[in-house]
PDB file of C-alpha atoms in Angstrom:
ATOM      1  CA  THR A   1      74.283  85.520  80.179  1.00 50.00           C
ATOM      2  CA  ILE A   2      77.251  85.905  82.512  1.00 52.00           C
ATOM      3  CA  ARG A   3      76.744  85.521  86.272  1.00 54.00           C
ATOM      4  CA  SER A   4      78.474  88.200  88.315  1.00 52.00           C
ATOM      5  CA  ALA A   5      79.525  87.385  91.830  1.00 55.00           C
ATOM      6  CA  LEU A   6      78.520  90.867  92.979  1.00 55.00           C
ATOM      7  CA  ALA A   7      75.484  91.849  90.848  1.00 58.00           C
ATOM      8  CA  GLY A   8      73.994  88.487  89.788  1.00 60.00           C
ATOM      9  CA  PRO A   9      73.276  87.585  86.176  1.00 65.00           C
ATOM     10  CA  VAL A  10      74.414  90.234  83.563  1.00 67.00           C
ATOM     11  CA  ALA A  11      73.144  90.058  79.968  1.00 75.00           C
ATOM     12  CA  ILE A  12      75.856  90.569  77.317  1.00 81.00           C
ATOM     13  CA  ASP A  13      75.751  89.905  73.627  1.00 87.00           C
ATOM     14  CA  THR A  14      78.407  88.177  71.510  1.00 90.00           C
ATOM     15  CA  ALA A  15      79.569  91.311  69.754  1.00 91.00           C
ATOM     16  CA  THR A  16      80.094  93.145  73.047  1.00 90.00           C
ATOM     17  CA  ALA A  17      81.928  90.179  74.571  1.00 90.00           C
ATOM     18  CA  ARG A  18      84.270  89.935  71.564  1.00 92.00           C
ATOM     19  CA  GLU A  19      84.980  93.673  71.721  1.00 91.00           C
ATOM     20  CA  LEU A  20      85.850  93.408  75.415  1.00 90.00           C
ATOM     21  CA  VAL A  21      88.004  90.280  74.955  1.00 92.00           C
ATOM     22  CA  ASP A  22      89.906  92.056  72.126  1.00 91.00           C
ATOM     23  CA  LYS A  23      90.342  95.119  74.278  1.00 90.00           C
ATOM     24  CA  TRP A  24      91.741  93.332  77.256  1.00 91.00           C
ATOM     25  CA  PHE A  25      93.391  90.204  75.811  1.00 92.00           C
ATOM     26  CA  GLY A  26      94.074  91.086  72.167  1.00 91.00           C
ATOM     27  CA  ASP A  27      97.252  91.983  70.448  1.00 90.00           C
ATOM     28  CA  ILE A  28      99.117  95.180  71.379  1.00 88.00           C
ATOM     29  CA  PRO A  29     101.162  97.240  68.908  1.00 88.00           C
ATOM     30  CA  ARG A  30     104.741  96.381  68.470  1.00 91.00           C
ATOM     31  CA  GLY A  31     107.202  98.791  70.109  1.00 92.00           C
ATOM     32  CA  PRO A  32     110.229 100.330  68.402  1.00 94.00           C
ATOM     33  CA  ALA A  33     113.020  98.036  67.183  1.00 91.00           C
ATOM     34  CA  VAL A  34     115.778  97.430  69.760  1.00 83.00           C
ATOM     35  CA  VAL A  35     119.012  99.042  68.786  1.00 86.00           C
ATOM     36  CA  HIS A  36     121.964  97.401  70.548  1.00 80.00           C
ATOM     37  CA  PRO A  37     124.654  99.958  71.451  1.00 81.00           C
ATOM     38  CA  GLU A  38     128.292  99.494  70.630  1.00 84.00           C
ATOM     39  CA  VAL A  39     129.883  98.379  73.850  1.00 81.00           C
ATOM     40  CA  THR A  40     133.517  98.250  74.765  1.00 84.00           C
ATOM     41  CA  VAL A  41     135.042  96.776  77.951  1.00 86.00           C
ATOM     42  CA  PRO A  42     135.572  99.771  80.258  1.00 85.00           C
ATOM     43  CA  THR A  43     138.991 100.270  81.821  1.00 87.00           C
ATOM     44  CA  LEU A  44     140.317 102.416  84.652  1.00 88.00           C
ATOM     45  CA  PRO A  45     143.455 104.585  84.336  1.00 92.00           C
ATOM     46  CA  GLU A  46     144.738 103.021  87.615  1.00 93.00           C
ATOM     47  CA  PRO A  47     143.611 100.532  90.240  1.00 90.00           C
ATOM     48  CA  LYS A  48     140.841 101.725  92.495  1.00 92.00           C
ATOM     49  CA  GLN A  49     140.210 100.575  96.062  1.00 92.00           C
ATOM     50  CA  VAL A  50     137.001 101.032  98.026  1.00 93.00           C
ATOM     51  CA  VAL A  51     136.563 100.106 101.696  1.00 93.00           C
ATOM     52  CA  THR A  52     133.028  99.475 103.022  1.00 93.00           C
ATOM     53  CA  THR A  53     132.191  98.615 106.667  1.00 92.00           C
ATOM     54  CA  ASP A  54     129.183  96.789 108.105  1.00 91.00           C
ATOM     55  CA  LEU A  55     128.182  94.771 111.170  1.00 91.00           C
ATOM     56  CA  ILE A  56     129.695  91.454 110.026  1.00 87.00           C
ATOM     57  CA  PRO A  57     132.304  89.315 111.787  1.00 88.00           C
ATOM     58  CA  THR A  58     134.579  88.572 108.855  1.00 92.00           C
ATOM     59  CA  THR A  59     136.524  90.902 106.487  1.00 96.00           C
ATOM     60  CA  ARG A  60     136.022  90.056 102.847  1.00 96.00           C
ATOM     61  CA  ILE A  61     138.545  91.080 100.140  1.00 97.00           C
ATOM     62  CA  TYR A  62     137.437  91.460  96.527  1.00 97.00           C
ATOM     63  CA  ARG A  63     139.499  91.806  93.386  1.00 97.00           C
ATOM     64  CA  MET A  64     137.358  92.651  90.385  1.00 96.00           C
ATOM     65  CA  TRP A  65     137.901  93.350  86.701  1.00 95.00           C
ATOM     66  CA  THR A  66     135.594  94.171  83.789  1.00 93.00           C
ATOM     67  CA  THR A  67     135.529  91.508  81.059  1.00 93.00           C
ATOM     68  CA  PRO A  68     133.961  90.857  77.594  1.00 90.00           C
ATOM     69  CA  ASP A  69     130.323  90.029  77.362  1.00 88.00           C
ATOM     70  CA  THR A  70     128.894  86.523  77.249  1.00 87.00           C
ATOM     71  CA  ARG A  71     129.075  86.275  73.483  1.00 87.00           C
ATOM     72  CA  SER A  72     132.910  86.536  73.475  1.00 89.00           C
ATOM     73  CA  PRO A  73     135.010  83.366  73.329  1.00 91.00           C
ATOM     74  CA  GLU A  74     137.238  85.108  75.940  1.00 93.00           C
ATOM     75  CA  ALA A  75     134.319  84.820  78.477  1.00 93.00           C
ATOM     76  CA  THR A  76     134.519  81.056  78.269  1.00 94.00           C
ATOM     77  CA  LEU A  77     138.326  81.033  78.707  1.00 95.00           C
ATOM     78  CA  LEU A  78     137.913  83.362  81.735  1.00 95.00           C
ATOM     79  CA  ALA A  79     135.387  80.995  83.230  1.00 95.00           C
ATOM     80  CA  LEU A  80     137.893  78.213  82.972  1.00 95.00           C
ATOM     81  CA  GLY A  81     140.530  80.381  84.476  1.00 95.00           C
ATOM     82  CA  GLY A  82     138.264  81.278  87.395  1.00 95.00           C
ATOM     83  CA  SER A  83     137.557  77.588  87.918  1.00 94.00           C
ATOM     84  CA  VAL A  84     141.299  76.863  88.197  1.00 94.00           C
ATOM     85  CA  LEU A  85     141.991  79.833  90.353  1.00 95.00           C
ATOM     86  CA  GLY A  86     139.194  79.501  92.799  1.00 93.00           C
ATOM     87  CA  GLY A  87     136.175  77.650  91.467  1.00 84.00           C
ATOM     88  CA  LEU A  88     137.061  74.057  92.569  1.00 81.00           C
ATOM     89  CA  SER A  89     137.499  72.591  95.999  1.00 80.00           C
ATOM     90  CA  SER A  90     141.101  71.846  94.925  1.00 83.00           C
ATOM     91  CA  SER A  91     141.727  75.204  93.332  1.00 92.00           C
ATOM     92  CA  ARG A  92     144.965  77.213  93.806  1.00 93.00           C
ATOM     93  CA  LEU A  93     143.359  79.734  96.136  1.00 95.00           C
ATOM     94  CA  ASP A  94     141.813  76.950  98.322  1.00 94.00           C
ATOM     95  CA  ASN A  95     145.101  75.022  98.425  1.00 93.00           C
ATOM     96  CA  GLU A  96     147.343  78.001  99.193  1.00 94.00           C
ATOM     97  CA  MET A  97     145.080  80.204 101.411  1.00 95.00           C
ATOM     98  CA  VAL A  98     142.681  77.765 103.176  1.00 94.00           C
ATOM     99  CA  ARG A  99     144.588  74.468 103.513  1.00 93.00           C
ATOM    100  CA  ARG A 100     148.402  74.867 103.353  1.00 92.00           C
ATOM    101  CA  ASN A 101     148.557  78.440 104.783  1.00 90.00           C
ATOM    102  CA  PRO A 102     145.107  78.947 106.378  1.00 94.00           C
ATOM    103  CA  VAL A 103     144.863  82.744 106.322  1.00 96.00           C
ATOM    104  CA  ALA A 104     141.339  82.712 104.895  1.00 96.00           C
ATOM    105  CA  VAL A 105     138.193  80.787 105.893  1.00 95.00           C
ATOM    106  CA  SER A 106     136.946  80.642 102.327  1.00 95.00           C
ATOM    107  CA  VAL A 107     137.991  81.783  98.811  1.00 96.00           C
ATOM    108  CA  SER A 108     136.443  81.831  95.317  1.00 95.00           C
ATOM    109  CA  ALA A 109     136.990  83.160  91.784  1.00 96.00           C
ATOM    110  CA  GLY A 110     134.885  83.250  88.651  1.00 94.00           C
ATOM    111  CA  ILE A 111     133.252  85.365  85.971  1.00 94.00           C
ATOM    112  CA  SER A 112     129.714  86.764  85.889  1.00 92.00           C
ATOM    113  CA  GLN A 113     128.790  86.718  82.151  1.00 87.00           C
ATOM    114  CA  LEU A 114     126.384  89.498  81.207  1.00 85.00           C
ATOM    115  CA  GLU A 115     124.959  90.743  77.979  1.00 84.00           C
ATOM    116  CA  ASP A 116     127.141  93.819  77.328  1.00 86.00           C
ATOM    117  CA  ALA A 117     130.121  93.153  79.625  1.00 88.00           C
ATOM    118  CA  GLY A 118     131.161  90.905  82.427  1.00 92.00           C
ATOM    119  CA  ILE A 119     132.934  90.860  85.787  1.00 95.00           C
ATOM    120  CA  PHE A 120     135.728  88.639  86.888  1.00 96.00           C
ATOM    121  CA  LEU A 121     135.889  88.428  90.648  1.00 96.00           C
ATOM    122  CA  ALA A 122     138.263  86.768  93.105  1.00 97.00           C
ATOM    123  CA  GLN A 123     137.564  86.985  96.785  1.00 96.00           C
ATOM    124  CA  ALA A 124     138.851  85.827 100.175  1.00 97.00           C
ATOM    125  CA  ASP A 125     137.216  85.888 103.610  1.00 97.00           C
ATOM    126  CA  VAL A 126     139.914  86.713 106.185  1.00 97.00           C
ATOM    127  CA  ARG A 127     140.345  84.259 108.939  1.00 96.00           C
ATOM    128  CA  PRO A 128     139.757  85.804 112.374  1.00 94.00           C
ATOM    129  CA  GLY A 129     143.045  87.027 113.875  1.00 94.00           C
ATOM    130  CA  GLU A 130     144.795  87.428 110.514  1.00 96.00           C
ATOM    131  CA  ASP A 131     145.923  90.743 109.138  1.00 96.00           C
ATOM    132  CA  ALA A 132     143.628  91.791 106.256  1.00 95.00           C
ATOM    133  CA  ALA A 133     146.398  93.599 104.406  1.00 95.00           C
ATOM    134  CA  ALA A 134     148.649  90.455 104.505  1.00 96.00           C
ATOM    135  CA  VAL A 135     145.734  88.269 103.280  1.00 97.00           C
ATOM    136  CA  ALA A 136     145.121  90.755 100.435  1.00 97.00           C
ATOM    137  CA  ALA A 137     148.798  90.589  99.476  1.00 96.00           C
ATOM    138  CA  LYS A 138     148.559  86.798  99.493  1.00 96.00           C
ATOM    139  CA  LEU A 139     145.491  86.921  97.236  1.00 97.00           C
ATOM    140  CA  ASP A 140     147.263  89.210  94.834  1.00 96.00           C
ATOM    141  CA  GLU A 141     150.378  86.960  94.909  1.00 96.00           C
ATOM    142  CA  GLN A 142     148.304  83.961  93.867  1.00 95.00           C
ATOM    143  CA  ILE A 143     146.582  85.813  91.064  1.00 96.00           C
ATOM    144  CA  ALA A 144     149.904  87.138  89.725  1.00 96.00           C
ATOM    145  CA  GLU A 145     151.408  83.633  89.879  1.00 95.00           C
ATOM    146  CA  PHE A 146     148.516  82.238  87.896  1.00 95.00           C
ATOM    147  CA  LEU A 147     148.961  84.960  85.286  1.00 94.00           C
ATOM    148  CA  ARG A 148     152.701  84.129  85.029  1.00 95.00           C
ATOM    149  CA  THR A 149     152.361  80.367  84.742  1.00 92.00           C
ATOM    150  CA  GLY A 150     148.888  79.692  83.495  1.00 92.00           C
ATOM    151  CA  PRO A 151     147.066  76.427  84.391  1.00 93.00           C
ATOM    152  CA  THR A 152     148.626  73.007  84.387  1.00 94.00           C
ATOM    153  CA  ALA A 153     147.219  70.461  81.956  1.00 94.00           C
ATOM    154  CA  ASP A 154     145.561  68.614  84.875  1.00 94.00           C
ATOM    155  CA  GLU A 155     144.044  71.895  86.319  1.00 94.00           C
ATOM    156  CA  LEU A 156     142.640  72.810  82.880  1.00 95.00           C
ATOM    157  CA  GLN A 157     141.169  69.347  82.296  1.00 95.00           C
ATOM    158  CA  ARG A 158     139.449  69.428  85.643  1.00 94.00           C
ATOM    159  CA  ALA A 159     138.020  72.925  84.997  1.00 95.00           C
ATOM    160  CA  LYS A 160     136.861  71.880  81.546  1.00 96.00           C
ATOM    161  CA  THR A 161     135.065  68.842  82.934  1.00 95.00           C
ATOM    162  CA  THR A 162     133.436  70.829  85.669  1.00 93.00           C
ATOM    163  CA  LEU A 163     132.277  73.637  83.367  1.00 93.00           C
ATOM    164  CA  ALA A 164     130.966  71.280  80.626  1.00 95.00           C
ATOM    165  CA  ALA A 165     129.171  69.120  83.296  1.00 94.00           C
ATOM    166  CA  SER A 166     127.483  72.318  84.613  1.00 91.00           C
ATOM    167  CA  VAL A 167     126.119  73.146  81.195  1.00 89.00           C
ATOM    168  CA  ILE A 168     124.970  69.550  80.604  1.00 91.00           C
ATOM    169  CA  ARG A 169     123.246  69.329  84.078  1.00 90.00           C
ATOM    170  CA  GLN A 170     121.246  72.491  83.213  1.00 88.00           C
ATOM    171  CA  LEU A 171     119.938  70.716  80.158  1.00 90.00           C
ATOM    172  CA  GLU A 172     118.765  67.670  82.093  1.00 89.00           C
ATOM    173  CA  SER A 173     115.817  69.538  83.680  1.00 85.00           C
ATOM    174  CA  THR A 174     113.003  71.422  82.035  1.00 81.00           C
ATOM    175  CA  GLY A 175     112.495  74.598  84.014  1.00 69.00           C
ATOM    176  CA  GLY A 176     112.858  76.253  87.389  1.00 69.00           C
ATOM    177  CA  PHE A 177     115.970  78.286  88.118  1.00 73.00           C
ATOM    178  CA  GLY A 178     117.841  76.558  85.324  1.00 76.00           C
ATOM    179  CA  GLY A 179     116.992  73.833  82.863  1.00 86.00           C
ATOM    180  CA  LYS A 180     116.366  73.707  79.174  1.00 90.00           C
ATOM    181  CA  ALA A 181     113.998  76.689  78.962  1.00 90.00           C
ATOM    182  CA  PRO A 182     116.351  79.286  80.486  1.00 89.00           C
ATOM    183  CA  VAL A 183     119.349  77.951  78.634  1.00 90.00           C
ATOM    184  CA  LEU A 184     117.615  78.205  75.225  1.00 92.00           C
ATOM    185  CA  ALA A 185     116.009  81.585  76.105  1.00 91.00           C
ATOM    186  CA  GLU A 186     119.340  83.109  77.190  1.00 89.00           C
ATOM    187  CA  GLY A 187     120.970  82.023  73.924  1.00 92.00           C
ATOM    188  CA  GLN A 188     118.126  83.496  71.943  1.00 93.00           C
ATOM    189  CA  LEU A 189     118.057  86.765  73.941  1.00 89.00           C
ATOM    190  CA  TYR A 190     121.786  87.503  74.166  1.00 87.00           C
ATOM    191  CA  VAL A 191     123.133  85.956  70.955  1.00 87.00           C
ATOM    192  CA  GLY A 192     120.148  85.281  68.742  1.00 89.00           C
ATOM    193  CA  ASP A 193     120.879  81.556  68.800  1.00 94.00           C
ATOM    194  CA  PRO A 194     118.982  79.281  71.227  1.00 95.00           C
ATOM    195  CA  GLY A 195     121.610  76.644  70.603  1.00 94.00           C
ATOM    196  CA  PHE A 196     124.468  78.901  71.783  1.00 94.00           C
ATOM    197  CA  TYR A 197     125.178  76.417  74.573  1.00 93.00           C
ATOM    198  CA  ARG A 198     126.696  74.138  71.888  1.00 95.00           C
ATOM    199  CA  THR A 199     129.099  76.929  70.935  1.00 95.00           C
ATOM    200  CA  GLN A 200     130.068  77.315  74.573  1.00 94.00           C
ATOM    201  CA  LEU A 201     130.668  73.526  74.933  1.00 95.00           C
ATOM    202  CA  GLU A 202     132.837  73.634  71.768  1.00 96.00           C
ATOM    203  CA  GLN A 203     134.818  76.538  73.203  1.00 95.00           C
ATOM    204  CA  ILE A 204     135.362  74.652  76.474  1.00 95.00           C
ATOM    205  CA  ALA A 205     136.546  71.487  74.626  1.00 95.00           C
ATOM    206  CA  ALA A 206     138.930  73.549  72.418  1.00 96.00           C
ATOM    207  CA  ALA A 207     140.601  75.486  75.237  1.00 95.00           C
ATOM    208  CA  THR A 208     144.323  74.898  75.675  1.00 92.00           C
TER     209      THR A 208
END
């Protein structure tokens, strides 16, 4: 006998209970197999610029590029490059655009690694009173300089330490927005290897 909160005791036999349990909590048929499409990194025939306005006090400048997916070793190298360019408090963009020549109130750079592609983004928030076009030109100049010279050995070592430490810190907790569970699940989902974080750590260590 099962007691209902609305109708009082309700008589039900074992066979009926099992049938209802199987109906609502039993297995469901497997869906069709997932077929992963062949994905290439999209490119544009020429640079594209879009201007959007909103009720905000600060102009923000973005520079964005499409990149390989999270499975590519190049994604790890781009993460290191983003850290050198604008991912550390002592990065090139911070030093040149916020400290030495304060034309921006904040800057950043980095890669968003996704399953089928990625996005590399550099941005600068224009300091009030500064000309946005001049700040954009300064941002482009710093990116071009980085592409010409590459990172110094010291910059690369700091970026490698920061990126590796970030991966290790994620593994020190169990769940939440980070932790062992998401790290293992992402590896399994995107690459078919829950231990893919080890591969990424090896890529970081091997970068030159």
